[in-house]
Every structure is written in structure tokens, then in C-alpha cells.
Short mmCIF file of C-alpha atoms and ligand atoms in Angstrom, two decimals:
data_model
loop_
_atom_site.label_atom_id
_atom_site.label_comp_id
_atom_site.label_asym_id
_atom_site.label_seq_id
_atom_site.Cartn_x
_atom_site.Cartn_y
_atom_site.Cartn_z
CA MET A 2 -20.12 9.84 -14.75
CA SER A 3 -20.64 8.04 -18.08
CA GLU A 4 -17.86 8.01 -20.50
CA HIS A 5 -16.41 6.16 -23.73
CA VAL A 6 -13.56 4.19 -22.08
CA LEU A 7 -10.71 2.57 -23.94
CA VAL A 8 -9.36 -0.69 -22.18
CA THR A 9 -6.02 -1.93 -23.92
CA GLY A 10 -5.51 -5.66 -22.96
CA GLY A 11 -9.32 -5.60 -22.33
CA ALA A 12 -9.81 -9.16 -23.70
CA GLY A 13 -7.43 -10.45 -21.05
CA PHE A 14 -8.34 -11.84 -17.48
CA ILE A 15 -8.43 -8.82 -15.86
CA GLY A 16 -9.64 -6.69 -18.57
CA ARG A 17 -12.82 -8.46 -19.27
CA PHE A 18 -14.11 -7.80 -15.43
CA VAL A 19 -12.95 -4.26 -15.72
CA THR A 20 -15.09 -4.02 -19.10
CA ASP A 21 -18.06 -5.63 -17.10
CA GLU A 22 -17.53 -3.04 -14.22
CA LEU A 23 -17.39 -0.13 -16.66
CA LEU A 24 -20.45 -1.34 -18.62
CA ALA A 25 -22.33 -1.72 -15.36
CA ARG A 26 -21.90 1.79 -14.35
CA GLY A 27 -23.13 2.85 -17.73
CA ASN A 28 -19.90 3.59 -19.64
CA ARG A 29 -19.37 2.44 -23.40
CA VAL A 30 -16.14 0.54 -23.53
CA ARG A 31 -13.76 -0.03 -26.62
CA VAL A 32 -11.10 -2.85 -26.35
CA LEU A 33 -7.81 -2.93 -28.01
CA ASP A 34 -6.09 -6.34 -27.63
CA SER A 35 -3.88 -8.28 -29.93
CA LEU A 36 -5.13 -11.61 -28.31
CA ILE A 37 -1.83 -12.99 -27.96
CA PRO A 38 -1.62 -17.00 -28.17
CA GLN A 39 0.19 -17.61 -24.85
CA VAL A 40 -3.00 -16.11 -23.21
CA HIS A 41 -5.89 -16.97 -25.75
CA GLY A 42 -4.56 -19.99 -27.45
CA GLN A 43 -6.73 -22.24 -25.34
CA VAL A 44 -9.44 -20.38 -23.85
CA ASP A 45 -10.03 -17.37 -26.44
CA GLY A 46 -10.64 -14.59 -24.13
CA SER A 47 -12.69 -12.43 -26.86
CA LYS A 48 -15.48 -14.96 -26.39
CA MET A 49 -15.84 -14.22 -22.82
CA LEU A 50 -15.64 -10.64 -23.43
CA SER A 51 -19.08 -8.76 -23.09
CA ARG A 52 -20.99 -8.55 -26.35
CA GLU A 53 -21.51 -4.53 -25.49
CA ALA A 54 -17.84 -3.84 -25.69
CA GLU A 55 -16.22 -3.02 -29.20
CA LEU A 56 -13.18 -5.04 -29.90
CA ILE A 57 -10.32 -4.00 -32.00
CA ARG A 58 -7.84 -6.46 -32.49
CA ALA A 59 -4.44 -4.97 -32.97
CA ASP A 60 -1.07 -4.69 -31.39
CA ILE A 61 -0.52 -1.82 -28.83
CA ARG A 62 2.64 -1.18 -30.62
CA ASP A 63 0.62 -0.24 -33.95
CA GLY A 64 0.60 3.45 -33.92
CA ASP A 65 -2.26 3.68 -36.39
CA ALA A 66 -4.38 1.18 -34.65
CA VAL A 67 -3.99 3.03 -31.40
CA ALA A 68 -4.67 6.39 -32.87
CA HIS A 69 -7.85 4.87 -34.15
CA ALA A 70 -8.56 3.19 -30.89
CA LEU A 71 -8.35 6.56 -29.27
CA THR A 72 -10.72 8.25 -31.49
CA GLY A 73 -13.80 9.62 -29.64
CA VAL A 74 -12.50 8.10 -26.20
CA ASP A 75 -12.98 10.01 -22.90
CA SER A 76 -10.53 7.99 -20.93
CA VAL A 77 -8.17 4.83 -20.89
CA ILE A 78 -7.29 1.96 -18.81
CA HIS A 79 -4.16 0.26 -19.80
CA LEU A 80 -3.89 -2.93 -19.01
CA ALA A 81 -2.22 -4.68 -22.20
CA ALA A 82 1.01 -6.50 -21.36
CA GLU A 83 3.24 -9.50 -21.60
CA VAL A 84 2.75 -10.79 -18.08
CA GLY A 85 5.02 -13.16 -16.30
CA VAL A 86 8.22 -12.82 -14.44
CA GLY A 87 10.26 -15.70 -15.24
CA GLN A 88 9.75 -15.50 -18.87
CA SER A 89 10.56 -11.97 -18.88
CA MET A 90 14.15 -13.04 -17.99
CA TYR A 91 14.86 -14.72 -21.32
CA GLU A 92 12.10 -13.39 -23.60
CA VAL A 93 13.64 -9.78 -22.94
CA GLU A 94 12.92 -8.27 -26.17
CA ARG A 95 9.31 -9.52 -26.31
CA TYR A 96 8.32 -7.98 -22.80
CA THR A 97 10.25 -4.78 -23.20
CA SER A 98 8.81 -4.03 -26.60
CA THR A 99 5.02 -4.78 -25.58
CA ASN A 100 5.21 -3.49 -22.35
CA ASP A 101 7.76 -0.30 -22.67
CA VAL A 102 7.48 0.44 -26.23
CA GLY A 103 3.63 -0.48 -26.47
CA THR A 104 3.35 2.18 -23.39
CA ALA A 105 5.46 4.85 -25.17
CA VAL A 106 3.05 4.28 -28.55
CA LEU A 107 0.12 4.74 -26.42
CA PHE A 108 1.22 8.17 -24.95
CA GLU A 109 2.70 9.49 -28.26
CA LYS A 110 -0.47 8.92 -29.57
CA LEU A 111 -2.42 10.54 -26.53
CA ILE A 112 -0.47 13.79 -27.30
CA ASP A 113 -2.93 14.51 -30.18
CA ARG A 114 -5.72 12.93 -28.72
CA PRO A 115 -5.33 13.60 -24.94
CA VAL A 116 -8.02 12.10 -22.57
CA ARG A 117 -9.18 13.11 -19.25
CA ARG A 118 -7.68 10.29 -17.27
CA VAL A 119 -5.32 7.19 -17.87
CA VAL A 120 -5.11 4.51 -15.13
CA THR A 121 -2.31 1.90 -15.63
CA ALA A 122 -1.82 -1.46 -14.22
CA SER A 123 1.43 -1.61 -12.30
CA SER A 124 2.22 -4.52 -10.11
CA MET A 125 3.60 -5.58 -6.77
CA SER A 126 6.71 -6.93 -8.70
CA ILE A 127 8.54 -3.70 -8.69
CA TYR A 128 8.77 -3.78 -4.92
CA GLY A 129 11.31 -6.86 -5.31
CA GLU A 130 11.14 -8.17 -1.56
CA GLY A 131 8.55 -6.58 0.49
CA LEU A 132 9.18 -4.59 3.48
CA TYR A 133 10.80 -6.20 6.49
CA THR A 134 11.86 -5.20 10.05
CA ASP A 135 14.93 -6.81 11.83
CA ALA A 136 15.73 -7.92 14.99
CA ASP A 137 16.12 -4.31 16.54
CA GLY A 138 12.77 -3.40 15.05
CA ALA A 139 14.27 -1.12 12.59
CA THR A 140 12.36 -1.09 9.17
CA VAL A 141 14.46 -2.71 6.24
CA GLU A 142 13.51 -1.56 2.97
CA ASP A 143 16.27 -3.50 1.00
CA ALA A 144 16.27 -6.85 2.01
CA ASP A 145 17.79 -9.41 -0.49
CA ARG A 146 18.68 -13.06 -0.74
CA PRO A 147 22.30 -13.14 -2.50
CA ASN A 148 22.86 -16.62 -1.40
CA LEU A 149 20.38 -18.22 -3.38
CA ARG A 150 22.74 -18.47 -6.51
CA ASP A 151 24.73 -20.62 -4.24
CA GLY A 152 22.21 -23.36 -3.71
CA LEU A 153 21.72 -22.72 -0.19
CA THR A 154 18.43 -23.08 1.24
CA GLN A 155 18.27 -20.07 3.62
CA TRP A 156 15.04 -19.10 1.83
CA ASP A 157 14.25 -15.88 4.12
CA PRO A 158 16.59 -12.75 4.09
CA THR A 159 18.55 -11.99 6.81
CA ASP A 160 20.38 -8.93 7.97
CA ALA A 161 24.16 -8.54 7.75
CA GLN A 162 24.77 -10.42 11.11
CA GLY A 163 22.71 -13.38 9.55
CA ARG A 164 19.69 -12.74 11.73
CA PRO A 165 16.14 -13.45 10.18
CA LEU A 166 14.10 -10.35 9.00
CA VAL A 167 10.35 -10.45 9.64
CA PRO A 168 8.30 -9.70 6.70
CA MET A 169 5.61 -6.71 7.01
CA ALA A 170 2.83 -5.45 4.92
CA THR A 171 4.24 -3.31 2.08
CA PRO A 172 3.24 0.37 1.70
CA GLU A 173 3.54 2.47 -1.65
CA TRP A 174 6.52 4.65 -0.16
CA LYS A 175 8.90 1.51 -0.39
CA ARG A 176 11.35 2.04 -2.89
CA PRO A 177 11.24 -0.37 -5.78
CA ALA A 178 13.65 -3.00 -5.97
CA LEU A 179 13.40 -4.24 -9.74
CA SER A 180 14.59 -7.92 -10.08
CA SER A 181 13.01 -8.72 -13.11
CA ILE A 182 12.59 -7.55 -16.74
CA TYR A 183 8.85 -7.36 -15.90
CA ALA A 184 9.35 -5.61 -12.95
CA LEU A 185 11.55 -2.98 -14.86
CA ASN A 186 8.74 -3.03 -17.62
CA LYS A 187 6.13 -2.21 -14.92
CA TYR A 188 7.83 0.61 -13.49
CA VAL A 189 8.35 2.08 -16.71
CA GLN A 190 4.78 1.92 -17.65
CA GLU A 191 4.10 3.58 -14.39
CA ARG A 192 6.57 6.41 -14.65
CA THR A 193 5.61 6.92 -18.20
CA THR A 194 1.93 7.13 -17.13
CA HIS A 195 2.88 10.09 -14.65
CA ILE A 196 5.46 11.59 -16.62
CA MET A 197 3.31 12.08 -19.82
CA GLY A 198 -0.08 13.09 -17.85
CA ALA A 199 0.36 16.28 -16.43
CA PRO A 200 2.28 17.97 -19.11
CA TYR A 201 -0.31 16.99 -21.54
CA GLY A 202 -3.28 18.08 -19.33
CA MET A 203 -4.08 14.21 -18.43
CA GLU A 204 -4.87 12.92 -15.16
CA SER A 205 -2.82 9.94 -14.17
CA VAL A 206 -3.26 6.94 -11.88
CA CYS A 207 -1.40 3.74 -11.39
CA LEU A 208 -2.60 0.54 -9.37
CA ARG A 209 -0.07 -1.64 -8.21
CA LEU A 210 -1.93 -5.05 -8.27
CA PHE A 211 -0.62 -7.94 -5.73
CA ASN A 212 -1.68 -11.39 -6.83
CA VAL A 213 -5.01 -11.44 -8.74
CA TYR A 214 -7.06 -14.45 -9.08
CA GLY A 215 -10.68 -15.53 -10.27
CA PRO A 216 -12.10 -17.69 -12.95
CA GLY A 217 -11.26 -16.84 -16.39
CA GLN A 218 -7.31 -16.66 -16.04
CA ALA A 219 -5.60 -18.46 -18.73
CA LEU A 220 -4.87 -21.84 -17.35
CA SER A 221 -2.59 -23.01 -19.79
CA ASN A 222 -0.07 -19.99 -19.25
CA PRO A 223 2.62 -21.53 -16.71
CA TYR A 224 4.02 -18.09 -16.42
CA THR A 225 1.56 -16.17 -14.67
CA GLY A 226 -1.10 -16.55 -11.98
CA VAL A 227 0.05 -18.90 -9.54
CA LEU A 228 -3.71 -20.13 -8.69
CA ALA A 229 -4.43 -20.67 -12.25
CA ILE A 230 -1.15 -22.73 -12.38
CA PHE A 231 -2.02 -24.82 -9.73
CA ALA A 232 -5.59 -25.04 -11.04
CA SER A 233 -4.30 -26.38 -14.25
CA ARG A 234 -1.96 -28.79 -12.65
CA LEU A 235 -4.93 -30.25 -10.30
CA LEU A 236 -7.19 -30.66 -13.41
CA ASN A 237 -4.69 -32.88 -14.94
CA GLY A 238 -4.30 -35.03 -11.84
CA GLN A 239 -0.55 -33.44 -11.12
CA ARG A 240 0.33 -32.07 -7.81
CA PRO A 241 0.75 -27.86 -7.51
CA MET A 242 4.37 -27.61 -7.83
CA ILE A 243 5.77 -25.07 -5.33
CA PHE A 244 9.42 -23.68 -5.44
CA GLU A 245 11.57 -23.23 -2.28
CA ASP A 246 9.87 -24.29 0.73
CA GLY A 247 6.24 -23.06 -0.07
CA GLU A 248 6.07 -20.66 3.17
CA GLN A 249 6.78 -17.73 0.93
CA ARG A 250 3.93 -15.30 1.69
CA ARG A 251 1.63 -13.44 -0.83
CA ASP A 252 -1.74 -11.31 -1.12
CA PHE A 253 -4.41 -12.96 -3.31
CA VAL A 254 -6.97 -10.39 -4.44
CA HIS A 255 -10.10 -11.45 -6.30
CA VAL A 256 -10.45 -9.85 -9.81
CA THR A 257 -13.84 -8.44 -8.96
CA ASP A 258 -12.29 -6.51 -6.33
CA VAL A 259 -9.61 -5.34 -8.73
CA ALA A 260 -12.33 -4.47 -11.37
CA ARG A 261 -13.93 -2.05 -8.96
CA ALA A 262 -10.55 -0.53 -8.19
CA PHE A 263 -10.17 0.24 -11.74
CA ALA A 264 -13.39 1.94 -12.27
CA ASP A 265 -13.29 3.97 -9.00
CA ALA A 266 -9.79 5.06 -10.11
CA LEU A 267 -11.06 6.15 -13.22
CA THR A 268 -13.36 8.55 -11.59
CA LEU A 269 -12.37 9.48 -8.16
CA PRO A 270 -11.02 12.99 -7.60
CA GLU A 271 -8.66 11.53 -4.78
CA ALA A 272 -7.17 9.20 -7.28
CA VAL A 273 -5.51 11.93 -9.42
CA GLY A 274 -1.63 11.75 -9.57
CA GLY A 275 -1.57 8.51 -7.18
CA THR A 276 -0.11 5.40 -7.11
CA PHE A 277 -1.96 2.88 -5.19
CA ASN A 278 -1.51 -0.97 -3.86
CA ILE A 279 -4.47 -2.94 -4.67
CA GLY A 280 -4.63 -6.09 -2.51
CA SER A 281 -6.78 -7.78 0.05
CA GLY A 282 -4.79 -6.88 2.98
CA HIS A 283 -4.71 -10.81 4.23
CA HIS A 284 -1.66 -12.83 3.55
CA ARG A 285 -1.13 -16.50 3.09
CA SER A 286 1.73 -18.87 2.36
CA VAL A 287 1.79 -20.57 -1.27
CA ARG A 288 1.93 -23.83 0.19
CA ASP A 289 -1.41 -23.34 2.24
CA VAL A 290 -3.05 -21.70 -1.00
CA GLY A 291 -2.00 -24.89 -3.04
CA ILE A 292 -3.50 -27.24 -0.17
CA GLU A 293 -6.78 -25.06 -0.13
CA LEU A 294 -7.15 -25.27 -3.77
CA ALA A 295 -6.52 -29.06 -4.13
CA ARG A 296 -9.52 -29.41 -1.43
CA ALA A 297 -11.92 -27.06 -3.18
CA MET A 298 -11.45 -28.92 -6.39
CA GLY A 299 -11.97 -32.32 -4.45
CA LYS A 300 -8.31 -33.41 -5.07
CA ASN A 301 -7.54 -34.01 -1.47
CA ASP A 302 -4.73 -36.63 -2.44
CA CYS A 303 -2.70 -33.81 -4.74
CA GLU A 304 -0.65 -32.25 -1.77
CA PRO A 305 1.65 -29.82 -3.38
CA GLU A 306 4.95 -30.63 -4.61
CA ILE A 307 7.81 -28.76 -2.81
CA VAL A 308 10.78 -28.38 -5.32
CA GLY A 309 13.16 -27.00 -2.61
CA LYS A 310 14.69 -24.84 -5.67
CA ALA A 311 14.32 -21.33 -6.19
CA ARG A 312 13.67 -19.31 -9.37
CA ILE A 313 16.08 -16.60 -9.60
CA GLY A 314 14.20 -13.26 -9.65
CA ASP A 315 11.49 -14.65 -7.26
CA ILE A 316 10.98 -12.78 -4.03
CA ARG A 317 10.19 -14.29 -0.50
CA HIS A 318 7.58 -12.33 0.89
CA CYS A 319 5.49 -9.37 -0.19
CA PHE A 320 1.88 -8.57 0.53
CA CYS A 321 -0.04 -5.91 0.60
CA ASP A 322 -0.71 -2.81 2.83
CA THR A 323 -3.90 -1.23 1.85
CA THR A 324 -3.90 1.97 3.93
CA LEU A 325 -3.37 4.37 1.33
CA SER A 326 -5.99 2.85 -1.07
CA GLN A 327 -8.54 2.59 1.88
CA HIS A 328 -7.89 6.37 2.62
CA ARG A 329 -7.89 7.69 -0.73
CA LEU A 330 -9.91 5.57 -2.72
CA GLY A 331 -12.06 4.17 -0.14
CA PHE A 332 -10.88 0.48 -1.40
CA ALA A 333 -11.49 -2.61 0.50
CA ALA A 334 -11.41 -5.88 -0.89
CA ARG A 335 -14.95 -7.65 -0.38
CA GLN A 336 -14.41 -11.13 -1.74
CA ASP A 337 -13.96 -13.87 0.81
CA PHE A 338 -10.97 -16.31 -0.11
CA GLY A 339 -12.82 -19.38 0.68
CA GLU A 340 -15.72 -18.72 -1.36
CA GLY A 341 -13.36 -17.13 -4.16
CA LEU A 342 -11.52 -20.63 -4.41
CA ALA A 343 -14.81 -22.60 -4.36
CA GLU A 344 -15.99 -20.03 -7.33
CA LEU A 345 -12.68 -20.73 -9.01
CA ALA A 346 -12.85 -24.52 -8.47
CA GLY A 347 -16.35 -24.48 -10.03
CA TRP A 348 -15.14 -22.67 -13.34
CA VAL A 349 -12.08 -24.72 -13.33
CA ALA A 350 -14.12 -28.25 -13.50
CA GLU A 351 -15.69 -26.96 -16.68
CA GLN A 352 -12.28 -26.40 -18.61
CA THR A 353 -9.62 -28.23 -20.25
CA ALA A 354 -6.22 -27.05 -19.68
CA THR A 355 -2.75 -28.37 -20.86
CA ASP A 356 -0.41 -28.37 -17.97
CA ASN A 357 2.93 -26.65 -19.33
CA VAL A 358 4.37 -26.25 -16.03
CA ALA A 359 7.05 -28.86 -16.63
CA GLN A 360 8.13 -27.09 -19.89
CA MET A 361 8.10 -23.74 -17.97
CA ARG A 362 10.77 -25.15 -15.17
CA ALA A 363 12.84 -26.88 -18.07
CA GLU A 364 12.97 -23.47 -19.93
CA LEU A 365 13.96 -21.85 -16.75
CA GLU A 366 16.59 -24.47 -15.87
CA LYS A 367 18.35 -24.64 -19.20
CA ARG A 368 19.13 -20.95 -18.69
CA GLY A 369 20.33 -21.25 -15.19
CA LEU A 370 17.41 -19.40 -13.69
CA VAL A 371 16.54 -22.21 -11.05
CA ALA A 372 19.12 -22.74 -8.19
N1 LIG B 416 -2.88 -11.04 -12.75
C1 LIG B 416 -1.94 -10.57 -11.94
O1 LIG B 416 -2.07 -11.13 -10.91
C2 LIG B 416 -1.60 -9.09 -12.21
C3 LIG B 416 -0.79 -8.58 -11.27
C4 LIG B 416 -0.26 -7.47 -11.27
C5 LIG B 416 -0.39 -6.70 -12.38
N2 LIG B 416 -1.12 -7.29 -13.64
C6 LIG B 416 -1.24 -6.63 -14.71
O2 LIG B 416 -2.50 -6.51 -15.27
C7 LIG B 416 -2.51 -6.49 -16.41
C8 LIG B 416 -3.74 -7.33 -16.95
O3 LIG B 416 -2.90 -8.62 -16.55
P1 LIG B 416 -3.96 -9.84 -16.81
O4 LIG B 416 -3.75 -10.87 -15.72
O5 LIG B 416 -5.36 -9.60 -17.12
O6 LIG B 416 -3.12 -10.72 -17.92
P2 LIG B 416 -3.74 -11.16 -19.39
O7 LIG B 416 -2.46 -11.75 -20.22
O8 LIG B 416 -4.63 -12.01 -19.13
O9 LIG B 416 -4.08 -9.85 -20.22
C9 LIG B 416 -3.11 -9.25 -20.83
C10 LIG B 416 -3.93 -8.97 -22.17
O10 LIG B 416 -2.86 -7.95 -22.78
C11 LIG B 416 -3.09 -8.51 -24.34
N3 LIG B 416 -1.84 -8.25 -24.97
C12 LIG B 416 -0.46 -8.53 -25.00
N4 LIG B 416 0.47 -8.20 -25.50
C13 LIG B 416 -0.43 -7.37 -26.46
C14 LIG B 416 0.06 -6.33 -27.32
N5 LIG B 416 1.35 -6.27 -27.77
N6 LIG B 416 -0.94 -5.55 -27.98
C15 LIG B 416 -2.19 -5.65 -27.64
N7 LIG B 416 -2.72 -6.32 -26.35
C16 LIG B 416 -1.74 -7.13 -25.92
C17 LIG B 416 -3.31 -10.05 -24.36
O11 LIG B 416 -3.50 -10.56 -25.37
C18 LIG B 416 -4.08 -10.03 -22.94
O12 LIG B 416 -5.56 -10.25 -23.69
C19 LIG B 416 -1.05 -6.44 -17.16
O13 LIG B 416 -0.77 -5.17 -17.20
C20 LIG B 416 -0.37 -7.01 -16.03
O14 LIG B 416 1.09 -6.66 -15.97
C21 LIG B 416 -1.59 -8.34 -13.23
#
């Protein structure tokens, strides 16, 4: 199927790979992106965007610009967003405006210009803590860490009797547990996509992305992309800074695998109406990932600095159960993690990046968001 696709946020990290994938499959691509300075200040993503794509530089909240961008378009991939869990906890209006209102503007304009299908980027952050089992083998959906505020370093969630819970891969059926404004925003985007789809004759799909990594992620943005943040530190001769004890577990999925998932989600009949996890299906501790990246960048002396404090709103463990996306979308991540890190290291070596991590930590500490 060859279509004219609008990719909102298409000049961003994931958007550029999605654009390339769509073009490679014979589609025409139009990008709407306002090129926000936090992402494009140092490395202008529009310069890395394929020249075959048409770029409209405009804000997703600008109804006229969105209406114009929708003209003649067959389908939409909605990626435009402010991205950052920690920052969303104090830039509340900015996040809610772009993420919630921006999505509202997009769908309001789609009423008069409906498309065949809209695929929206959601996030694993909506789960809050991932799924756990307790000592009796029972599934726990609502694990929590209420003691973090007291400065206790019992990082792992426990049950009511104080017994440790064991993390499991998180499937889509786990109820959302929204613990940041960003997570709330992503859930609103997800629900808006499904609520507005069917009544206006549009197919809707949402992809809950886990930790996406790869070349081209904004290195100087200290709020998003743990690997990009580590890389920026290492590039500046600093040790990766890791909150808690570094044993928190995540699923790292390569951006090319994510781009393929979006292109498939746009066409596969099995995707319609669905919400799917997109991850590698493997989990790693953040500390191990910091060590592996330092090695890949030839910075063996830069062992991660373990902060021993938590960011309020951060979760302990969440990693991806890929069963549903495997069955319904035939999705399986292909990128080997070690090779992906080597590729990332190669790209980073050619970049310059300002390390803004200390500033990020200061912003959070000043507001009592680090305990
Ligand atoms: N990177 C990840 O690990 C990850 C994980 C889960 C979900 N996601 C989601 O995937 C999508 C893309 O993320 P990314 O990592 O490529 O981030 P990114 O910051 O690189 O890309 C987002 C793009 O949106 C644009 N944008 C921001 N505000 C805008 C506005 N008001 N109007 C128009 N454009 C605007 C930015 O300029 C940027 O190019 C986002 O929706 C994000 O929430 C990303």
C-alpha cells in the first residue's frame, strides 16, 4: 500500500526513522514539527530528515497549520510531544498543552478531513510500576513505593507484609498507574486516539514504546533517553549518573525496530483498534547498560556514579511483554543490543554535546523531586 502519510513530530528522533521507513516502503511523507529548542537546539533534526519528506514547521496546537498539513493526506502517525517524565512534573502546562491540547487540535481537525488510520505513540510510562508477583505467586498490578519520600533506600516494591515482589514482563492488560504528568498526557493521547477514531470512520492504533535508543537522539536533552543522557556524559568525560542503586530494569528497543513497528501498524488489518507494547522483550539493569555503553565508547574508566537517591515519579522495574504485538502484528525486535550500542557509540563520537545532567538534577532537587 502506498499512501501520503502525515508524521507529526517527524523531525524528532523516532520520527526521522519512521519517515525513512515509510519512504522506503514507497509512501509520500509530510512532516509537521515545530522543532522545539530543547530537542533541536544543538543538533537540528530537520537537517537529518530525509530530503524526500516535505517539512511543515508548525506547532501541533496551531489549528490552521494542522488543517493545512492534513490536506490530501491518507493516514497519520502522531509523534509530536514534549518528552520527559521528570520535567513534566514541573513544566505541567507546557507538557499538557502540547501533548493533550495538541492531540485535541489534531483530532478536531481530522473531523473535517478524516483519514484511513491514525497511529499514535504512547509510552510504557503509563504502566507506572510494571507487573510483579508476590511471594505466594499471585500477580500484583499495583506495586508502589510509598516509602521513597521518607528517604528510605528500600528501592524494590514490597507487599503489605514487607516481602519483596518479583518483577515480571508487563503485558498490555495491566491497568495504567499514572505517576507523572507525562504518563497522564500519553494516556490522554492514547484514549483520545481510540475515542475519536471509530465515530469519525477512522481506524486507530496506539503503540506503547519502551526505552527507545539509537543514533540521532538529542544528546543535550537531560530529560529523555537514558542512553543518550549517558552518552552525553561520557562524551564530556563524566561518569553516567544513575539514580537509586542502578538495579532498576528496563527494556531497550532500537529505533529501527520501532520505525518498522509504526509502518506495520499503519497497514496491518490486525492492528485496528489495538494498543500494543513495542519493546525488545529483553530486560537489563540501568547500571549494566551504563557500563556497557562506557565500554563501547572506549571510556572504561567511567564507571557509573550511583546517586543513591530516587527521582519522585520514577518507577523501579518495567519491561516489555511482547506476546500481543508478536501475535497480532508479527512484531519481533531484530537489532542486537551490543551491535546497537557500538553503532550508537560510533555516532556519538562524531557529535558534540553539552552535558546538562547536573542542571536537570538541580531543577528536580530544588522542587523536592529527588528523595
Ligand atoms: N524515545 C523514547 O524512548 C520514547 C518512549 C516512549 C514513547 N515515546 C514517544 O514517541 C514520540 C517521539 O519521541 P522521540 O523520542 O522521537 O522524541 P523527540 O523529542 O526527539 O521528538 C518529538 C518531536 O516533537 C516535536 N514537537 C514537540 N512539541 C511540538 C509542538 N508543540 N508542535 C509540533 N511539534 C512538536 C519536537 O520538535 C520533536 O521533533 C513521542 O510521542 C514520545 O512521547 C518515546
